[in-house]
Amino acid sequence: MKLDHLGIAVADLDVALEFWRDALGLELTHVEVVESEGVRTAFLPIGDTCIELLEAIDDSSPIAKHIAKRGPGIHHICLAIDGLQSKLDSLNSAGVRLVDNKPRPGAHQMNIAFLHPKATGGVLVELAEPGDKA
Ligand code: ZN
C-alpha cells in the first residue's frame, strides 16, 4: 500500500494553481474532467505521491457540497492497493462502513472506492488500483 495522493477541494482550480504550481513550484502533469464524479482534477506530483486539486463542475458535485459545508481544504487521502475488491470485502466483513461496495472508475484510469469518514475517524479515505487489474 502507498499514499497515492492527497485530494484538496478548491473553489477555483486556476486560482489554486497560482499557489501550488506558480508560487510553490510544483509541476502540473495532468488535468482531467471526471464527469461521473462531477469534478475537474489537476495532479501535481510531489516525491512518491501527488497533490490532487478538485474543482466542482456543477452544483451537484460532491466537491461543491463539501465546499458549501466545510469550505475549501483537504478533502481525502488516497491509498493505492492491489486487490481493491477483496480489500473492500474484508473491510465490509470487519464492519467498516463503506461509501462504495464496488470499485468505480476514477481519474487516471484507476478504479476507486471510498470508505465512510464515520469509520475512519473523520478522514475520507479513497482506495485505488489501476483499472486493468480490476
Ligand atoms: Zn482522489
Coordinates of N, CA, C and O and ligand atoms in Angstrom, one line a residue:
M1 N 0.8 -1.2 0.0 CA 0.0 0.0 0.0 C 0.9 1.2 0.0 O 1.9 1.3 0.7
K2 N 0.5 2.2 -0.7 CA 1.2 3.5 -0.7 C 0.3 4.7 -0.7 O -0.9 4.5 -1.2
L3 N 0.7 5.8 -0.2 CA -0.1 7.0 -0.3 C 0.0 7.5 -1.7 O 1.0 8.0 -2.2
D4 N -1.1 7.3 -2.4 CA -1.2 7.7 -3.9 C -1.3 9.2 -4.1 O -0.6 9.8 -4.8
H5 N -2.2 9.8 -3.4 CA -2.3 11.2 -3.4 C -3.2 11.8 -2.3 O -3.8 11.1 -1.6
L6 N -3.1 13.1 -2.1 CA -3.9 13.9 -1.2 C -4.9 14.7 -2.0 O -4.4 15.4 -2.9
G7 N -6.1 14.6 -1.8 CA -7.1 15.3 -2.5 C -7.5 16.6 -1.8 O -7.9 16.6 -0.6
I8 N -7.5 17.7 -2.5 CA -7.8 19.0 -1.9 C -8.9 19.7 -2.7 O -8.8 19.8 -3.9
A9 N -10.0 20.0 -2.0 CA -11.1 20.7 -2.6 C -10.8 22.2 -2.8 O -10.4 22.8 -1.8
V10 N -11.0 22.6 -4.0 CA -10.7 24.1 -4.3 C -11.9 24.7 -4.9 O -12.7 24.0 -5.7
A11 N -12.1 26.0 -4.7 CA -13.3 26.7 -5.3 C -13.0 27.0 -6.7 O -13.9 26.9 -7.6
D12 N -11.7 27.2 -7.1 CA -11.4 27.6 -8.4 C -10.0 27.0 -8.7 O -9.0 27.4 -8.1
L13 N -10.0 26.1 -9.7 CA -8.7 25.4 -10.0 C -7.6 26.3 -10.5 O -6.5 26.2 -10.1
D14 N -8.0 27.3 -11.3 CA -7.0 28.1 -11.9 C -6.4 29.0 -10.8 O -5.1 29.2 -10.8
V15 N -7.2 29.5 -9.9 CA -6.7 30.2 -8.7 C -5.8 29.4 -7.9 O -4.7 29.8 -7.4
A16 N -6.2 28.1 -7.6 CA -5.4 27.2 -6.8 C -4.0 26.9 -7.4 O -3.0 26.9 -6.7
L17 N -4.0 26.8 -8.7 CA -2.7 26.6 -9.4 C -1.8 27.8 -9.3 O -0.6 27.6 -9.4
E18 N -2.3 29.0 -9.1 CA -1.4 30.1 -8.9 C -0.6 29.9 -7.6 O 0.5 30.4 -7.6
F19 N -1.1 29.2 -6.6 CA -0.3 28.8 -5.5 C 0.5 27.6 -5.7 O 1.8 27.6 -5.7
W20 N -0.1 26.5 -6.0 CA 0.5 25.2 -6.0 C 1.6 25.0 -7.1 O 2.7 24.5 -6.9
R21 N 1.3 25.5 -8.3 CA 2.2 25.4 -9.4 C 3.1 26.7 -9.5 O 4.3 26.5 -9.4
D22 N 2.5 27.8 -9.5 CA 3.2 29.0 -9.9 C 4.1 29.5 -8.7 O 5.3 29.8 -8.8
A23 N 3.5 29.6 -7.5 CA 4.2 30.2 -6.3 C 5.1 29.1 -5.7 O 6.3 29.3 -5.4
L24 N 4.5 27.9 -5.4 CA 5.2 26.8 -4.7 C 6.2 26.1 -5.7 O 7.2 25.7 -5.3
G25 N 5.8 26.0 -6.9 CA 6.8 25.4 -7.9 C 6.6 24.0 -8.2 O 7.4 23.3 -8.9
L26 N 5.4 23.4 -7.8 CA 5.2 22.0 -8.2 C 4.8 22.0 -9.7 O 4.3 22.9 -10.3
E27 N 5.1 20.8 -10.3 CA 4.8 20.6 -11.7 C 3.4 20.1 -11.9 O 3.0 19.1 -11.3
L28 N 2.6 20.7 -12.8 CA 1.3 20.2 -13.2 C 1.4 19.2 -14.3 O 1.9 19.5 -15.4
T29 N 1.1 17.9 -14.0 CA 1.3 16.9 -15.1 C 0.0 16.5 -15.8 O 0.1 15.9 -16.8
H30 N -1.1 16.7 -15.2 CA -2.3 16.1 -15.7 C -3.6 16.9 -15.2 O -3.7 17.1 -14.0
V31 N -4.5 17.2 -16.2 CA -5.8 17.8 -15.8 C -6.8 16.9 -16.5 O -6.7 16.6 -17.6
E32 N -7.8 16.6 -15.7 CA -8.8 15.7 -16.3 C -10.2 16.0 -15.7 O -10.3 16.2 -14.5
V33 N -11.2 16.0 -16.5 CA -12.6 16.1 -16.0 C -13.1 14.7 -15.8 O -13.0 13.8 -16.7
V34 N -13.6 14.4 -14.6 CA -14.2 13.1 -14.4 C -15.7 13.4 -14.2 O -16.2 13.8 -13.1
E35 N -16.5 13.2 -15.3 CA -17.9 13.6 -15.3 C -18.7 12.9 -14.2 O -19.5 13.5 -13.5
S36 N -18.4 11.6 -14.0 CA -19.2 10.8 -13.1 C -19.0 11.2 -11.7 O -19.8 11.0 -10.8
E37 N -17.8 11.9 -11.4 CA -17.6 12.4 -10.0 C -17.9 13.9 -9.9 O -17.8 14.5 -8.9
G38 N -18.3 14.5 -11.1 CA -18.6 16.0 -11.1 C -17.4 16.9 -10.7 O -17.5 17.9 -10.1
V39 N -16.2 16.4 -11.2 CA -15.0 17.2 -10.8 C -14.1 17.4 -12.0 O -14.0 16.6 -13.0
R40 N -13.3 18.5 -11.9 CA -12.2 18.7 -12.8 C -11.0 18.6 -11.8 O -10.9 19.2 -10.8
T41 N -10.1 17.7 -12.2 CA -8.9 17.4 -11.3 C -7.6 17.8 -11.9 O -7.5 17.8 -13.1
A42 N -6.7 18.2 -11.1 CA -5.3 18.5 -11.5 C -4.4 17.8 -10.6 O -4.5 17.8 -9.4
F43 N -3.4 17.1 -11.2 CA -2.4 16.3 -10.5 C -1.0 17.0 -10.5 O -0.5 17.4 -11.6
L44 N -0.5 17.1 -9.3 CA 0.9 17.7 -9.2 C 1.7 16.8 -8.3 O 1.6 16.7 -7.1
P45 N 2.6 16.0 -9.0 CA 3.4 15.0 -8.2 C 4.3 15.7 -7.2 O 4.8 16.8 -7.5
I46 N 4.5 15.1 -6.1 CA 5.5 15.6 -5.1 C 6.1 14.3 -4.4 O 5.4 13.6 -3.8
G47 N 7.4 14.1 -4.7 CA 8.0 12.9 -4.2 C 7.3 11.7 -4.8 O 7.0 11.7 -6.0
D48 N 7.0 10.7 -4.0 CA 6.4 9.5 -4.4 C 4.9 9.6 -4.5 O 4.2 8.7 -4.8
T49 N 4.4 10.8 -4.1 CA 2.9 10.9 -4.1 C 2.5 12.1 -4.9 O 3.3 12.6 -5.8
C50 N 1.4 12.7 -4.7 CA 0.8 13.6 -5.6 C -0.2 14.5 -4.8 O -0.9 14.0 -3.9
I51 N -0.3 15.7 -5.2 CA -1.4 16.6 -4.8 C -2.5 16.5 -5.9 O -2.2 16.7 -7.1
E52 N -3.7 16.2 -5.5 CA -4.8 16.3 -6.5 C -5.7 17.4 -6.1 O -6.3 17.4 -5.0
L53 N -5.8 18.4 -7.0 CA -6.8 19.5 -6.7 C -8.1 19.2 -7.4 O -8.1 18.7 -8.5
L54 N -9.2 19.4 -6.7 CA -10.5 19.0 -7.1 C -11.4 20.2 -7.2 O -11.6 20.9 -6.1
E55 N -11.9 20.5 -8.4 CA -12.9 21.6 -8.5 C -14.2 21.1 -9.0 O -14.2 20.2 -9.9
A56 N -15.3 21.5 -8.4 CA -16.6 21.1 -8.8 C -16.9 21.6 -10.3 O -16.6 22.7 -10.6
I57 N -17.6 20.7 -11.1 CA -18.0 21.2 -12.4 C -19.5 21.5 -12.4 O -20.0 22.1 -13.3
D58 N -20.2 21.2 -11.3 CA -21.6 21.7 -11.2 C -22.0 21.6 -9.7 O -21.2 21.1 -8.9
D59 N -23.2 22.1 -9.4 CA -23.6 22.3 -8.0 C -23.9 20.9 -7.3 O -23.9 20.8 -6.1
S60 N -24.1 19.9 -8.1 CA -24.5 18.6 -7.5 C -23.2 17.8 -7.2 O -23.3 16.7 -6.7
S61 N -22.0 18.3 -7.6 CA -20.8 17.6 -7.4 C -20.5 17.5 -5.9 O -20.8 18.4 -5.1
P62 N -20.0 16.3 -5.4 CA -19.6 16.1 -4.0 C -18.7 17.2 -3.6 O -18.6 17.6 -2.4
I63 N -17.8 17.7 -4.5 CA -16.9 18.8 -4.1 C -17.6 20.1 -3.8 O -17.3 20.8 -2.9
A64 N -18.7 20.4 -4.6 CA -19.5 21.6 -4.4 C -20.1 21.5 -3.0 O -20.1 22.5 -2.2
K65 N -20.6 20.3 -2.7 CA -21.3 20.1 -1.4 C -20.3 20.2 -0.2 O -20.6 20.8 0.8
H66 N -19.1 19.7 -0.5 CA -18.0 19.7 0.6 C -17.7 21.2 0.9 O -17.5 21.6 2.0
I67 N -17.5 22.0 -0.2 CA -17.1 23.4 0.0 C -18.2 24.2 0.6 O -17.9 25.0 1.5
A68 N -19.4 23.9 0.2 CA -20.5 24.6 0.8 C -20.6 24.3 2.3 O -20.9 25.2 3.1
K69 N -20.3 23.1 2.7 CA -20.4 22.7 4.1 C -19.2 23.0 5.0 O -19.3 23.5 6.1
R70 N -18.0 22.8 4.4 CA -16.8 22.9 5.2 C -15.8 23.9 4.7 O -14.7 24.1 5.3
G71 N -16.1 24.5 3.5 CA -15.1 25.3 2.9 C -14.0 24.5 2.1 O -14.0 23.3 2.2
P72 N -13.1 25.2 1.4 CA -12.1 24.5 0.7 C -11.1 23.9 1.7 O -11.0 24.4 2.8
G73 N -10.3 23.0 1.2 CA -9.2 22.4 2.0 C -9.1 20.9 1.7 O -9.6 20.4 0.7
I74 N -8.4 20.2 2.6 CA -8.1 18.8 2.4 C -9.4 18.0 2.4 O -10.3 18.2 3.3
H75 N -9.6 17.2 1.4 CA -10.9 16.5 1.1 C -10.7 15.0 1.4 O -11.6 14.4 2.0
H76 N -9.7 14.4 0.9 CA -9.5 13.0 1.1 C -8.0 12.6 1.0 O -7.2 13.3 0.4
I77 N -7.7 11.4 1.5 CA -6.4 10.8 1.2 C -6.7 9.6 0.3 O -7.7 8.9 0.5
C78 N -5.7 9.2 -0.6 CA -5.9 8.1 -1.4 C -4.8 7.1 -1.3 O -3.6 7.5 -1.4
L79 N -5.1 5.9 -0.9 CA -4.1 4.8 -0.8 C -4.3 3.9 -2.0 O -5.4 3.4 -2.4
A80 N -3.1 3.6 -2.7 CA -3.1 2.7 -3.8 C -2.9 1.3 -3.2 O -2.0 1.1 -2.4
I81 N -3.7 0.3 -3.7 CA -3.6 -1.0 -3.2 C -3.8 -2.0 -4.4 O -4.4 -1.6 -5.4
D82 N -3.3 -3.2 -4.2 CA -3.7 -4.3 -5.1 C -4.8 -5.0 -4.5 O -4.9 -5.2 -3.3
G83 N -5.7 -5.5 -5.4 CA -6.8 -6.3 -4.9 C -7.9 -5.5 -4.2 O -8.3 -5.7 -3.0
L84 N -8.3 -4.4 -4.9 CA -9.3 -3.5 -4.3 C -10.6 -4.2 -3.9 O -11.1 -4.0 -2.7
Q85 N -11.2 -5.0 -4.7 CA -12.4 -5.6 -4.4 C -12.3 -6.5 -3.1 O -13.2 -6.5 -2.2
S86 N -11.2 -7.3 -3.1 CA -11.1 -8.2 -1.9 C -10.8 -7.4 -0.6 O -11.3 -7.7 0.5
K87 N -10.1 -6.2 -0.8 CA -10.0 -5.3 0.4 C -11.3 -4.8 0.9 O -11.6 -4.7 2.0
L88 N -12.2 -4.4 -0.1 CA -13.5 -3.8 0.2 C -14.3 -4.9 1.0 O -15.0 -4.7 2.0
D89 N -14.2 -6.1 0.4 CA -15.0 -7.2 1.0 C -14.5 -7.5 2.5 O -15.3 -7.7 3.4
S90 N -13.2 -7.5 2.7 CA -12.7 -7.8 4.0 C -13.0 -6.6 5.0 O -13.3 -6.9 6.1
L91 N -12.9 -5.4 4.5 CA -13.3 -4.3 5.4 C -14.8 -4.3 5.7 O -15.2 -4.1 6.9
N92 N -15.6 -4.7 4.7 CA -17.0 -4.8 5.0 C -17.3 -5.9 6.0 O -18.1 -5.7 6.9
S93 N -16.6 -7.0 5.9 CA -16.9 -8.1 6.9 C -16.3 -7.7 8.3 O -16.8 -8.2 9.3
A94 N -15.4 -6.8 8.3 CA -14.8 -6.3 9.6 C -15.7 -5.2 10.2 O -15.4 -4.7 11.2
G95 N -16.8 -4.9 9.5 CA -17.8 -3.9 10.0 C -17.4 -2.5 9.7 O -17.9 -1.6 10.3
V96 N -16.5 -2.3 8.8 CA -16.1 -0.9 8.4 C -17.1 -0.4 7.4 O -17.3 -1.0 6.4
R97 N -17.6 0.8 7.7 CA -18.7 1.3 6.8 C -18.0 1.9 5.5 O -17.0 2.6 5.6
L98 N -18.6 1.5 4.4 CA -18.0 1.9 3.1 C -19.0 2.8 2.4 O -20.2 2.8 2.6
V99 N -18.4 3.7 1.6 CA -19.3 4.5 0.7 C -19.5 3.7 -0.6 O -20.7 3.7 -1.1
D100 N -18.5 3.0 -1.0 CA -18.6 2.2 -2.2 C -18.3 0.7 -1.9 O -17.3 0.4 -1.4
N101 N -19.3 -0.2 -2.2 CA -19.1 -1.6 -2.0 C -18.3 -2.2 -3.2 O -17.7 -3.3 -3.1
K102 N -18.4 -1.5 -4.3 CA -17.7 -1.9 -5.5 C -16.9 -0.8 -6.1 O -17.3 0.4 -6.0
P103 N -15.7 -1.1 -6.7 CA -14.9 -0.1 -7.3 C -15.7 0.6 -8.5 O -16.5 0.0 -9.1
R104 N -15.4 1.9 -8.6 CA -15.9 2.6 -9.8 C -14.8 3.4 -10.5 O -13.8 3.6 -9.8
P105 N -15.0 3.8 -11.7 CA -13.9 4.5 -12.4 C -13.6 5.9 -11.9 O -14.5 6.6 -11.6
G106 N -12.3 6.2 -11.7 CA -11.9 7.5 -11.3 C -11.0 8.1 -12.3 O -10.9 7.6 -13.4
A107 N -10.2 9.1 -11.9 CA -9.2 9.7 -12.8 C -8.1 8.7 -13.0 O -7.9 7.8 -12.3
H108 N -7.3 9.0 -14.1 CA -6.1 8.2 -14.3 C -6.3 6.8 -14.6 O -5.5 5.9 -14.3
Q109 N -7.5 6.4 -15.1 CA -7.9 5.0 -15.4 C -7.7 4.1 -14.1 O -7.4 3.0 -14.2
M110 N -7.9 4.8 -13.0 CA -7.9 4.0 -11.7 C -9.3 3.6 -11.4 O -10.2 4.3 -11.7
N111 N -9.5 2.4 -10.8 CA -10.7 2.1 -10.1 C -10.6 2.5 -8.7 O -9.6 2.3 -8.0
I112 N -11.7 3.2 -8.2 CA -11.6 3.8 -6.9 C -12.8 3.4 -6.0 O -13.9 3.0 -6.6
A113 N -12.7 3.5 -4.7 CA -13.8 3.3 -3.8 C -13.5 4.1 -2.6 O -12.3 4.2 -2.2
F114 N -14.5 4.6 -2.0 CA -14.3 5.5 -0.8 C -14.8 4.7 0.5 O -15.8 4.0 0.4
L115 N -14.1 4.9 1.6 CA -14.6 4.4 2.9 C -15.3 5.5 3.5 O -15.1 6.7 3.3
H116 N -16.3 5.2 4.4 CA -17.1 6.3 5.1 C -16.3 7.0 6.1 O -15.6 6.3 7.0
P117 N -16.3 8.3 6.1 CA -15.5 9.0 7.2 C -15.9 8.7 8.6 O -15.1 8.8 9.5
K118 N -17.1 8.2 8.8 CA -17.5 7.8 10.2 C -16.7 6.6 10.6 O -16.6 6.4 11.8
A119 N -16.2 5.8 9.7 CA -15.5 4.6 10.0 C -14.0 4.9 10.2 O -13.3 4.0 10.6
T120 N -13.6 6.1 9.9 CA -12.1 6.3 9.8 C -11.7 7.5 10.7 O -10.6 8.1 10.5
G121 N -12.5 7.9 11.6 CA -12.2 9.0 12.5 C -12.3 10.3 11.8 O -11.5 11.2 12.1
G122 N -13.1 10.4 10.8 CA -13.3 11.7 10.1 C -12.5 11.9 8.9 O -12.6 13.0 8.3
V123 N -11.7 11.0 8.5 CA -10.9 11.1 7.3 C -11.6 10.4 6.1 O -11.9 9.2 6.2
L124 N -11.9 11.1 5.0 CA -12.4 10.4 3.8 C -11.2 9.7 3.2 O -10.2 10.3 2.8
V125 N -11.3 8.4 3.1 CA -10.2 7.6 2.6 C -10.7 7.0 1.2 O -11.7 6.3 1.2
E126 N -9.9 7.2 0.2 CA -10.1 6.6 -1.1 C -9.1 5.5 -1.3 O -7.9 5.7 -1.0
L127 N -9.6 4.4 -1.8 CA -8.7 3.3 -2.2 C -8.7 3.2 -3.7 O -9.7 3.4 -4.3
A128 N -7.5 2.9 -4.3 CA -7.5 2.9 -5.7 C -6.5 1.9 -6.2 O -5.6 1.5 -5.6
E129 N -6.9 1.3 -7.4 CA -5.9 0.4 -8.1 C -6.1 0.6 -9.6 O -7.2 1.0 -10.0
P130 N -5.0 0.4 -10.3 CA -5.1 0.6 -11.8 C -6.3 -0.2 -12.4 O -6.5 -1.4 -12.0
G131 N -7.0 0.4 -13.4 CA -8.2 -0.2 -13.9 C -8.0 -1.5 -14.6 O -8.8 -2.4 -14.5
D132 N -6.8 -1.8 -15.1 CA -6.6 -3.0 -15.8 C -6.4 -4.2 -14.9 O -6.4 -5.4 -15.3
K133 N -6.3 -4.0 -13.6 CA -6.2 -5.1 -12.6 C -7.6 -5.5 -12.0 O -7.6 -6.4 -11.3
A134 N -8.6 -4.7 -12.3 CA -9.9 -4.9 -11.6 C -10.5 -6.2 -12.1 O -10.3 -6.7 -13.2
Ligands
ZN1 ZN -8.5 11.3 -5.2

